[in-house]
Amino acid sequence: MKSALRLMLPIAAALSIAACNAASTGNLPSMGGQTQNMPQWEAKGLAHRACPLTQPGYMHCDVLLENRAAGPNIAGWQPASLESRYNLPWKTKGKGQIVAIVDAYDNPDVASDLAVYRKEFGFSKGTFKKFNQTGQQSNYPSNSPGWGVEIDLDVEMVSASCPNCTIYLIEANDNSGTNLYLAEEEAVKLKAHIISNSWGGGGGSSSGGSFDKPNTLYLASAGDSGYGEQDPADYSTVAAVGGTFLSGSGKSFQEVVWPDSGGGCSVVTKPSWQTDPKCKFRTGNDLAAVAVSAAEYDTDSQGGWITVDGTSISSPLVAGMYGLAGNAAKLTGGENLWKLSATDKKKFFHVIKTGNLSKCPASLGGTYLCNAGTKEYGTYSSPNGWGTPNGISAL
């Protein structure tokens, strides 16, 4: 047993569960009304951003560092529990699927960190390749400790859900939208059919075609500041991935809305396949996954095992699930999820029925744009979309 036992706190009542391969958090989401004009992780001092917020035209990574020291012990969700919760056929699927990660700056230790993570959890060495934004496997950009944390998390979360997938990392020269979007296009040139992006900024700007390439599935994290949509998650060609708070172990889990997930009504033109009634523009999110307390290994700036939060966990984790499904080249963002029958949505997703977004506008409080379980638009809620995957049939 290499991981520390942790106290599990479900929403309805305090419950102690000890498990070797389960994790939980002290970051229990409040289910009450919003009283702070800031995300709960910030208001309660639970975590801090690895990357600072930036000026217009630049993007910030979405990973949050929990306020605890790095060390040799592993605390946080590990692959076996995540694979169990989401019912993933990780042993038999994913071979030959290329999942690309686009991030800014360089993490010089990413390959060795990924190797430690995979060995710890019993995975084979796997296939991993790192490129700069022009497709070279050399001449990498300068190092950035904050983005280095993001880079390690992204490749490790793809491994957690799809250890047989091939992982490409494309490092942009910096965190400007210009260079990140060029790296996005390079990922397509490298023949990746799935591209995950755990960063964002602003909202409503043009993608310049960087997220519109055929035979390519784009995913992006919804953000970690509560109600609101960011680029590129708000683009209709991108599957916007929200976050949940997960508790439990073995085969018994609970998920509720993580209050600080991004989500809501954007300022981007509404796609024809979205017909929800209260948002005239693109509605996010499309689906979700856990966003609190993932175990990560990072030596570049953190010196070992750390525990992280944010929808930076959710996007690459779901990207790996799409790798298991093997259908990415046929998909456009989250469109196929919205077109599933009501029966299939309930069958193929864990429907999230409890929780609400922080910083929700008063006029939208209690609606599906802020709250789960309203039944205003079937099982849909903006924080978590149609839910979290239960297997890969919906993907």
PDB file of N, CA and C in Angstrom, residues 21 76-93 99 101 113-114 117-126 152-167 289-290 293-297 305 312-324 392:
ATOM      1  N   ASN A  21      -6.378   2.650  -2.571  1.00  0.00           N
ATOM      2  CA  ASN A  21      -6.257   3.298  -3.869  1.00  0.00           C
ATOM      3  C   ASN A  21      -7.366   4.302  -4.095  1.00  0.00           C
ATOM      4  N   GLY A  76      -4.285  11.658  -3.082  1.00  0.00           N
ATOM      5  CA  GLY A  76      -5.110  12.100  -4.199  1.00  0.00           C
ATOM      6  C   GLY A  76      -5.570  10.927  -5.037  1.00  0.00           C
ATOM      7  N   TRP A  77      -6.469  11.222  -5.951  1.00  0.00           N
ATOM      8  CA  TRP A  77      -7.033  10.164  -6.795  1.00  0.00           C
ATOM      9  C   TRP A  77      -5.964   9.527  -7.670  1.00  0.00           C
ATOM     10  N   GLN A  78      -5.995   8.210  -7.713  1.00  0.00           N
ATOM     11  CA  GLN A  78      -5.062   7.428  -8.492  1.00  0.00           C
ATOM     12  C   GLN A  78      -5.811   6.681  -9.601  1.00  0.00           C
ATOM     13  N   PRO A  79      -5.081   6.180 -10.607  1.00  0.00           N
ATOM     14  CA  PRO A  79      -5.741   5.605 -11.779  1.00  0.00           C
ATOM     15  C   PRO A  79      -6.772   4.527 -11.495  1.00  0.00           C
ATOM     16  N   ALA A  80      -6.486   3.589 -10.600  1.00  0.00           N
ATOM     17  CA  ALA A  80      -7.412   2.472 -10.397  1.00  0.00           C
ATOM     18  C   ALA A  80      -8.793   2.943  -9.959  1.00  0.00           C
ATOM     19  N   SER A  81      -8.837   3.931  -9.075  1.00  0.00           N
ATOM     20  CA  SER A  81     -10.132   4.449  -8.632  1.00  0.00           C
ATOM     21  C   SER A  81     -10.850   5.196  -9.751  1.00  0.00           C
ATOM     22  N   LEU A  82     -10.105   5.958 -10.532  1.00  0.00           N
ATOM     23  CA  LEU A  82     -10.715   6.703 -11.634  1.00  0.00           C
ATOM     24  C   LEU A  82     -11.231   5.749 -12.710  1.00  0.00           C
ATOM     25  N   GLU A  83     -10.465   4.728 -13.000  1.00  0.00           N
ATOM     26  CA  GLU A  83     -10.895   3.729 -13.985  1.00  0.00           C
ATOM     27  C   GLU A  83     -12.138   2.985 -13.514  1.00  0.00           C
ATOM     28  N   SER A  84     -12.209   2.748 -12.195  1.00  0.00           N
ATOM     29  CA  SER A  84     -13.376   2.072 -11.636  1.00  0.00           C
ATOM     30  C   SER A  84     -14.604   2.972 -11.685  1.00  0.00           C
ATOM     31  N   ARG A  85     -14.448   4.226 -11.254  1.00  0.00           N
ATOM     32  CA  ARG A  85     -15.592   5.143 -11.242  1.00  0.00           C
ATOM     33  C   ARG A  85     -16.182   5.323 -12.628  1.00  0.00           C
ATOM     34  N   TYR A  86     -15.328   5.471 -13.628  1.00  0.00           N
ATOM     35  CA  TYR A  86     -15.810   5.779 -14.971  1.00  0.00           C
ATOM     36  C   TYR A  86     -15.954   4.535 -15.852  1.00  0.00           C
ATOM     37  N   ASN A  87     -15.765   3.363 -15.247  1.00  0.00           N
ATOM     38  CA  ASN A  87     -16.043   2.093 -15.935  1.00  0.00           C
ATOM     39  C   ASN A  87     -15.265   1.998 -17.246  1.00  0.00           C
ATOM     40  N   LEU A  88     -13.967   2.154 -17.153  1.00  0.00           N
ATOM     41  CA  LEU A  88     -13.130   2.267 -18.348  1.00  0.00           C
ATOM     42  C   LEU A  88     -12.469   0.946 -18.733  1.00  0.00           C
ATOM     43  N   PRO A  89     -12.524   0.569 -20.016  1.00  0.00           N
ATOM     44  CA  PRO A  89     -11.852  -0.654 -20.504  1.00  0.00           C
ATOM     45  C   PRO A  89     -10.386  -0.382 -20.837  1.00  0.00           C
ATOM     46  N   TRP A  90      -9.642   0.094 -19.846  1.00  0.00           N
ATOM     47  CA  TRP A  90      -8.298   0.607 -20.087  1.00  0.00           C
ATOM     48  C   TRP A  90      -7.295  -0.484 -20.461  1.00  0.00           C
ATOM     49  N   LYS A  91      -7.565  -1.725 -20.089  1.00  0.00           N
ATOM     50  CA  LYS A  91      -6.609  -2.792 -20.379  1.00  0.00           C
ATOM     51  C   LYS A  91      -6.623  -3.210 -21.847  1.00  0.00           C
ATOM     52  N   THR A  92      -7.757  -3.041 -22.509  1.00  0.00           N
ATOM     53  CA  THR A  92      -7.920  -3.600 -23.857  1.00  0.00           C
ATOM     54  C   THR A  92      -8.067  -2.554 -24.951  1.00  0.00           C
ATOM     55  N   LYS A  93      -8.260  -1.299 -24.598  1.00  0.00           N
ATOM     56  CA  LYS A  93      -8.537  -0.271 -25.603  1.00  0.00           C
ATOM     57  C   LYS A  93      -7.442   0.799 -25.611  1.00  0.00           C
ATOM     58  N   VAL A  99      -3.225  10.902 -28.459  1.00  0.00           N
ATOM     59  CA  VAL A  99      -3.820  12.006 -27.716  1.00  0.00           C
ATOM     60  C   VAL A  99      -2.753  13.079 -27.559  1.00  0.00           C
ATOM     61  N   ILE A 101      -1.422  16.802 -26.199  1.00  0.00           N
ATOM     62  CA  ILE A 101      -1.548  17.830 -25.172  1.00  0.00           C
ATOM     63  C   ILE A 101      -0.866  19.087 -25.696  1.00  0.00           C
ATOM     64  N   ASP A 113       9.260  12.248 -15.372  1.00  0.00           N
ATOM     65  CA  ASP A 113       8.149  12.310 -14.410  1.00  0.00           C
ATOM     66  C   ASP A 113       7.024  11.365 -14.821  1.00  0.00           C
ATOM     67  N   LEU A 114       6.714  11.357 -16.103  1.00  0.00           N
ATOM     68  CA  LEU A 114       5.673  10.457 -16.597  1.00  0.00           C
ATOM     69  C   LEU A 114       6.079   9.002 -16.377  1.00  0.00           C
ATOM     70  N   TYR A 117       5.410   8.117 -12.778  1.00  0.00           N
ATOM     71  CA  TYR A 117       3.969   7.983 -12.556  1.00  0.00           C
ATOM     72  C   TYR A 117       3.463   6.642 -13.083  1.00  0.00           C
ATOM     73  N   ARG A 118       3.839   6.301 -14.291  1.00  0.00           N
ATOM     74  CA  ARG A 118       3.357   5.066 -14.905  1.00  0.00           C
ATOM     75  C   ARG A 118       3.895   3.835 -14.165  1.00  0.00           C
ATOM     76  N   LYS A 119       5.137   3.866 -13.770  1.00  0.00           N
ATOM     77  CA  LYS A 119       5.708   2.730 -13.037  1.00  0.00           C
ATOM     78  C   LYS A 119       5.021   2.552 -11.696  1.00  0.00           C
ATOM     79  N   GLU A 120       4.742   3.667 -11.011  1.00  0.00           N
ATOM     80  CA  GLU A 120       4.097   3.612  -9.699  1.00  0.00           C
ATOM     81  C   GLU A 120       2.765   2.879  -9.762  1.00  0.00           C
ATOM     82  N   PHE A 121       2.037   3.074 -10.849  1.00  0.00           N
ATOM     83  CA  PHE A 121       0.699   2.513 -10.928  1.00  0.00           C
ATOM     84  C   PHE A 121       0.607   1.285 -11.841  1.00  0.00           C
ATOM     85  N   GLY A 122       1.765   0.699 -12.144  1.00  0.00           N
ATOM     86  CA  GLY A 122       1.783  -0.588 -12.812  1.00  0.00           C
ATOM     87  C   GLY A 122       1.559  -0.566 -14.306  1.00  0.00           C
ATOM     88  N   PHE A 123       1.763   0.594 -14.938  1.00  0.00           N
ATOM     89  CA  PHE A 123       1.619   0.675 -16.388  1.00  0.00           C
ATOM     90  C   PHE A 123       2.967   0.408 -17.069  1.00  0.00           C
ATOM     91  N   SER A 124       2.895  -0.039 -18.307  1.00  0.00           N
ATOM     92  CA  SER A 124       4.116  -0.198 -19.089  1.00  0.00           C
ATOM     93  C   SER A 124       4.706   1.174 -19.417  1.00  0.00           C
ATOM     94  N   LYS A 125       5.873   1.174 -20.006  1.00  0.00           N
ATOM     95  CA  LYS A 125       6.547   2.438 -20.310  1.00  0.00           C
ATOM     96  C   LYS A 125       5.707   3.340 -21.203  1.00  0.00           C
ATOM     97  N   GLY A 126       5.003   2.768 -22.171  1.00  0.00           N
ATOM     98  CA  GLY A 126       4.150   3.558 -23.047  1.00  0.00           C
ATOM     99  C   GLY A 126       4.930   4.331 -24.099  1.00  0.00           C
ATOM    100  N   ASP A 152       2.948  18.166 -16.600  1.00  0.00           N
ATOM    101  CA  ASP A 152       3.002  16.849 -15.957  1.00  0.00           C
ATOM    102  C   ASP A 152       1.597  16.315 -15.682  1.00  0.00           C
ATOM    103  N   LEU A 153       0.715  17.174 -15.172  1.00  0.00           N
ATOM    104  CA  LEU A 153      -0.643  16.728 -14.876  1.00  0.00           C
ATOM    105  C   LEU A 153      -1.344  16.229 -16.129  1.00  0.00           C
ATOM    106  N   ASP A 154      -1.222  16.957 -17.209  1.00  0.00           N
ATOM    107  CA  ASP A 154      -1.938  16.609 -18.436  1.00  0.00           C
ATOM    108  C   ASP A 154      -1.530  15.236 -18.967  1.00  0.00           C
ATOM    109  N   VAL A 155      -0.233  15.002 -19.075  1.00  0.00           N
ATOM    110  CA  VAL A 155       0.194  13.717 -19.638  1.00  0.00           C
ATOM    111  C   VAL A 155      -0.100  12.564 -18.671  1.00  0.00           C
ATOM    112  N   GLU A 156      -0.050  12.845 -17.376  1.00  0.00           N
ATOM    113  CA  GLU A 156      -0.332  11.798 -16.398  1.00  0.00           C
ATOM    114  C   GLU A 156      -1.812  11.439 -16.365  1.00  0.00           C
ATOM    115  N   MET A 157      -2.692  12.421 -16.556  1.00  0.00           N
ATOM    116  CA  MET A 157      -4.125  12.131 -16.564  1.00  0.00           C
ATOM    117  C   MET A 157      -4.542  11.358 -17.822  1.00  0.00           C
ATOM    118  N   VAL A 158      -3.926  11.635 -18.953  1.00  0.00           N
ATOM    119  CA  VAL A 158      -4.190  10.807 -20.138  1.00  0.00           C
ATOM    120  C   VAL A 158      -3.759   9.370 -19.850  1.00  0.00           C
ATOM    121  N   SER A 159      -2.604   9.208 -19.215  1.00  0.00           N
ATOM    122  CA  SER A 159      -2.138   7.865 -18.867  1.00  0.00           C
ATOM    123  C   SER A 159      -3.089   7.181 -17.898  1.00  0.00           C
ATOM    124  N   ALA A 160      -3.681   7.941 -16.982  1.00  0.00           N
ATOM    125  CA  ALA A 160      -4.569   7.363 -15.978  1.00  0.00           C
ATOM    126  C   ALA A 160      -5.799   6.733 -16.609  1.00  0.00           C
ATOM    127  N   SER A 161      -6.339   7.369 -17.636  1.00  0.00           N
ATOM    128  CA  SER A 161      -7.556   6.840 -18.268  1.00  0.00           C
ATOM    129  C   SER A 161      -7.260   5.968 -19.475  1.00  0.00           C
ATOM    130  N   CYS A 162      -6.152   6.221 -20.158  1.00  0.00           N
ATOM    131  CA  CYS A 162      -5.822   5.444 -21.355  1.00  0.00           C
ATOM    132  C   CYS A 162      -4.329   5.138 -21.384  1.00  0.00           C
ATOM    133  N   PRO A 163      -3.877   4.210 -20.571  1.00  0.00           N
ATOM    134  CA  PRO A 163      -2.443   3.917 -20.531  1.00  0.00           C
ATOM    135  C   PRO A 163      -1.887   3.366 -21.834  1.00  0.00           C
ATOM    136  N   ASN A 164      -2.749   2.823 -22.709  1.00  0.00           N
ATOM    137  CA  ASN A 164      -2.282   2.306 -23.998  1.00  0.00           C
ATOM    138  C   ASN A 164      -2.211   3.371 -25.083  1.00  0.00           C
ATOM    139  N   CYS A 165      -2.734   4.546 -24.818  1.00  0.00           N
ATOM    140  CA  CYS A 165      -2.698   5.620 -25.817  1.00  0.00           C
ATOM    141  C   CYS A 165      -1.281   6.141 -25.998  1.00  0.00           C
ATOM    142  N   THR A 166      -0.990   6.574 -27.212  1.00  0.00           N
ATOM    143  CA  THR A 166       0.239   7.319 -27.486  1.00  0.00           C
ATOM    144  C   THR A 166       0.001   8.772 -27.120  1.00  0.00           C
ATOM    145  N   ILE A 167       0.945   9.378 -26.409  1.00  0.00           N
ATOM    146  CA  ILE A 167       0.785  10.761 -25.953  1.00  0.00           C
ATOM    147  C   ILE A 167       1.806  11.652 -26.640  1.00  0.00           C
ATOM    148  N   ALA A 289     -15.774  15.582 -15.485  1.00  0.00           N
ATOM    149  CA  ALA A 289     -15.053  14.533 -14.766  1.00  0.00           C
ATOM    150  C   ALA A 289     -14.515  15.165 -13.486  1.00  0.00           C
ATOM    151  N   VAL A 290     -13.925  14.347 -12.633  1.00  0.00           N
ATOM    152  CA  VAL A 290     -13.415  14.824 -11.354  1.00  0.00           C
ATOM    153  C   VAL A 290     -12.442  15.986 -11.542  1.00  0.00           C
ATOM    154  N   SER A 293      -8.425  17.031  -6.243  1.00  0.00           N
ATOM    155  CA  SER A 293      -7.489  16.110  -5.595  1.00  0.00           C
ATOM    156  C   SER A 293      -7.055  14.936  -6.457  1.00  0.00           C
ATOM    157  N   ALA A 294      -6.271  15.232  -7.477  1.00  0.00           N
ATOM    158  CA  ALA A 294      -5.605  14.188  -8.250  1.00  0.00           C
ATOM    159  C   ALA A 294      -4.157  14.094  -7.799  1.00  0.00           C
ATOM    160  N   ALA A 295      -3.649  12.885  -7.743  1.00  0.00           N
ATOM    161  CA  ALA A 295      -2.238  12.676  -7.441  1.00  0.00           C
ATOM    162  C   ALA A 295      -1.410  12.973  -8.686  1.00  0.00           C
ATOM    163  N   GLU A 296      -0.339  13.725  -8.503  1.00  0.00           N
ATOM    164  CA  GLU A 296       0.550  14.087  -9.612  1.00  0.00           C
ATOM    165  C   GLU A 296       1.994  13.972  -9.154  1.00  0.00           C
ATOM    166  N   TYR A 297       2.848  13.577 -10.077  1.00  0.00           N
ATOM    167  CA  TYR A 297       4.289  13.536  -9.799  1.00  0.00           C
ATOM    168  C   TYR A 297       4.970  14.626 -10.604  1.00  0.00           C
ATOM    169  N   TRP A 305       5.649  14.008  -5.194  1.00  0.00           N
ATOM    170  CA  TRP A 305       4.204  13.806  -5.316  1.00  0.00           C
ATOM    171  C   TRP A 305       3.454  14.991  -4.729  1.00  0.00           C
ATOM    172  N   SER A 312      -8.244  21.252 -15.076  1.00  0.00           N
ATOM    173  CA  SER A 312      -7.045  20.711 -15.717  1.00  0.00           C
ATOM    174  C   SER A 312      -6.948  19.204 -15.538  1.00  0.00           C
ATOM    175  N   ILE A 313      -7.545  18.682 -14.486  1.00  0.00           N
ATOM    176  CA  ILE A 313      -7.626  17.234 -14.307  1.00  0.00           C
ATOM    177  C   ILE A 313      -8.633  16.664 -15.300  1.00  0.00           C
ATOM    178  N   SER A 314      -9.770  17.328 -15.401  1.00  0.00           N
ATOM    179  CA  SER A 314     -10.923  16.790 -16.127  1.00  0.00           C
ATOM    180  C   SER A 314     -10.673  16.627 -17.619  1.00  0.00           C
ATOM    181  N   SER A 315     -10.125  17.654 -18.265  1.00  0.00           N
ATOM    182  CA  SER A 315      -9.998  17.628 -19.722  1.00  0.00           C
ATOM    183  C   SER A 315      -9.092  16.505 -20.224  1.00  0.00           C
ATOM    184  N   PRO A 316      -7.839  16.384 -19.733  1.00  0.00           N
ATOM    185  CA  PRO A 316      -7.001  15.284 -20.245  1.00  0.00           C
ATOM    186  C   PRO A 316      -7.504  13.909 -19.831  1.00  0.00           C
ATOM    187  N   LEU A 317      -8.159  13.825 -18.664  1.00  0.00           N
ATOM    188  CA  LEU A 317      -8.721  12.543 -18.242  1.00  0.00           C
ATOM    189  C   LEU A 317      -9.790  12.091 -19.234  1.00  0.00           C
ATOM    190  N   VAL A 318     -10.670  13.021 -19.637  1.00  0.00           N
ATOM    191  CA  VAL A 318     -11.708  12.693 -20.613  1.00  0.00           C
ATOM    192  C   VAL A 318     -11.100  12.465 -21.999  1.00  0.00           C
ATOM    193  N   ALA A 319     -10.046  13.209 -22.325  1.00  0.00           N
ATOM    194  CA  ALA A 319      -9.378  12.990 -23.618  1.00  0.00           C
ATOM    195  C   ALA A 319      -8.896  11.546 -23.736  1.00  0.00           C
ATOM    196  N   GLY A 320      -8.351  11.007 -22.646  1.00  0.00           N
ATOM    197  CA  GLY A 320      -7.950   9.609 -22.657  1.00  0.00           C
ATOM    198  C   GLY A 320      -9.123   8.665 -22.838  1.00  0.00           C
ATOM    199  N   MET A 321     -10.277   9.024 -22.276  1.00  0.00           N
ATOM    200  CA  MET A 321     -11.479   8.202 -22.459  1.00  0.00           C
ATOM    201  C   MET A 321     -11.901   8.176 -23.926  1.00  0.00           C
ATOM    202  N   TYR A 322     -11.802   9.322 -24.586  1.00  0.00           N
ATOM    203  CA  TYR A 322     -12.083   9.336 -26.027  1.00  0.00           C
ATOM    204  C   TYR A 322     -11.079   8.473 -26.779  1.00  0.00           C
ATOM    205  N   GLY A 323      -9.834   8.431 -26.288  1.00  0.00           N
ATOM    206  CA  GLY A 323      -8.857   7.545 -26.894  1.00  0.00           C
ATOM    207  C   GLY A 323      -9.267   6.089 -26.776  1.00  0.00           C
ATOM    208  N   LEU A 324      -9.847   5.721 -25.655  1.00  0.00           N
ATOM    209  CA  LEU A 324     -10.357   4.358 -25.480  1.00  0.00           C
ATOM    210  C   LEU A 324     -11.480   4.055 -26.463  1.00  0.00           C
ATOM    211  N   ILE A 392     -17.542   4.052 -22.180  1.00  0.00           N
ATOM    212  CA  ILE A 392     -17.143   4.860 -23.333  1.00  0.00           C
ATOM    213  C   ILE A 392     -18.182   4.859 -24.440  1.00  0.00           C
TER     214      ILE A 392
END
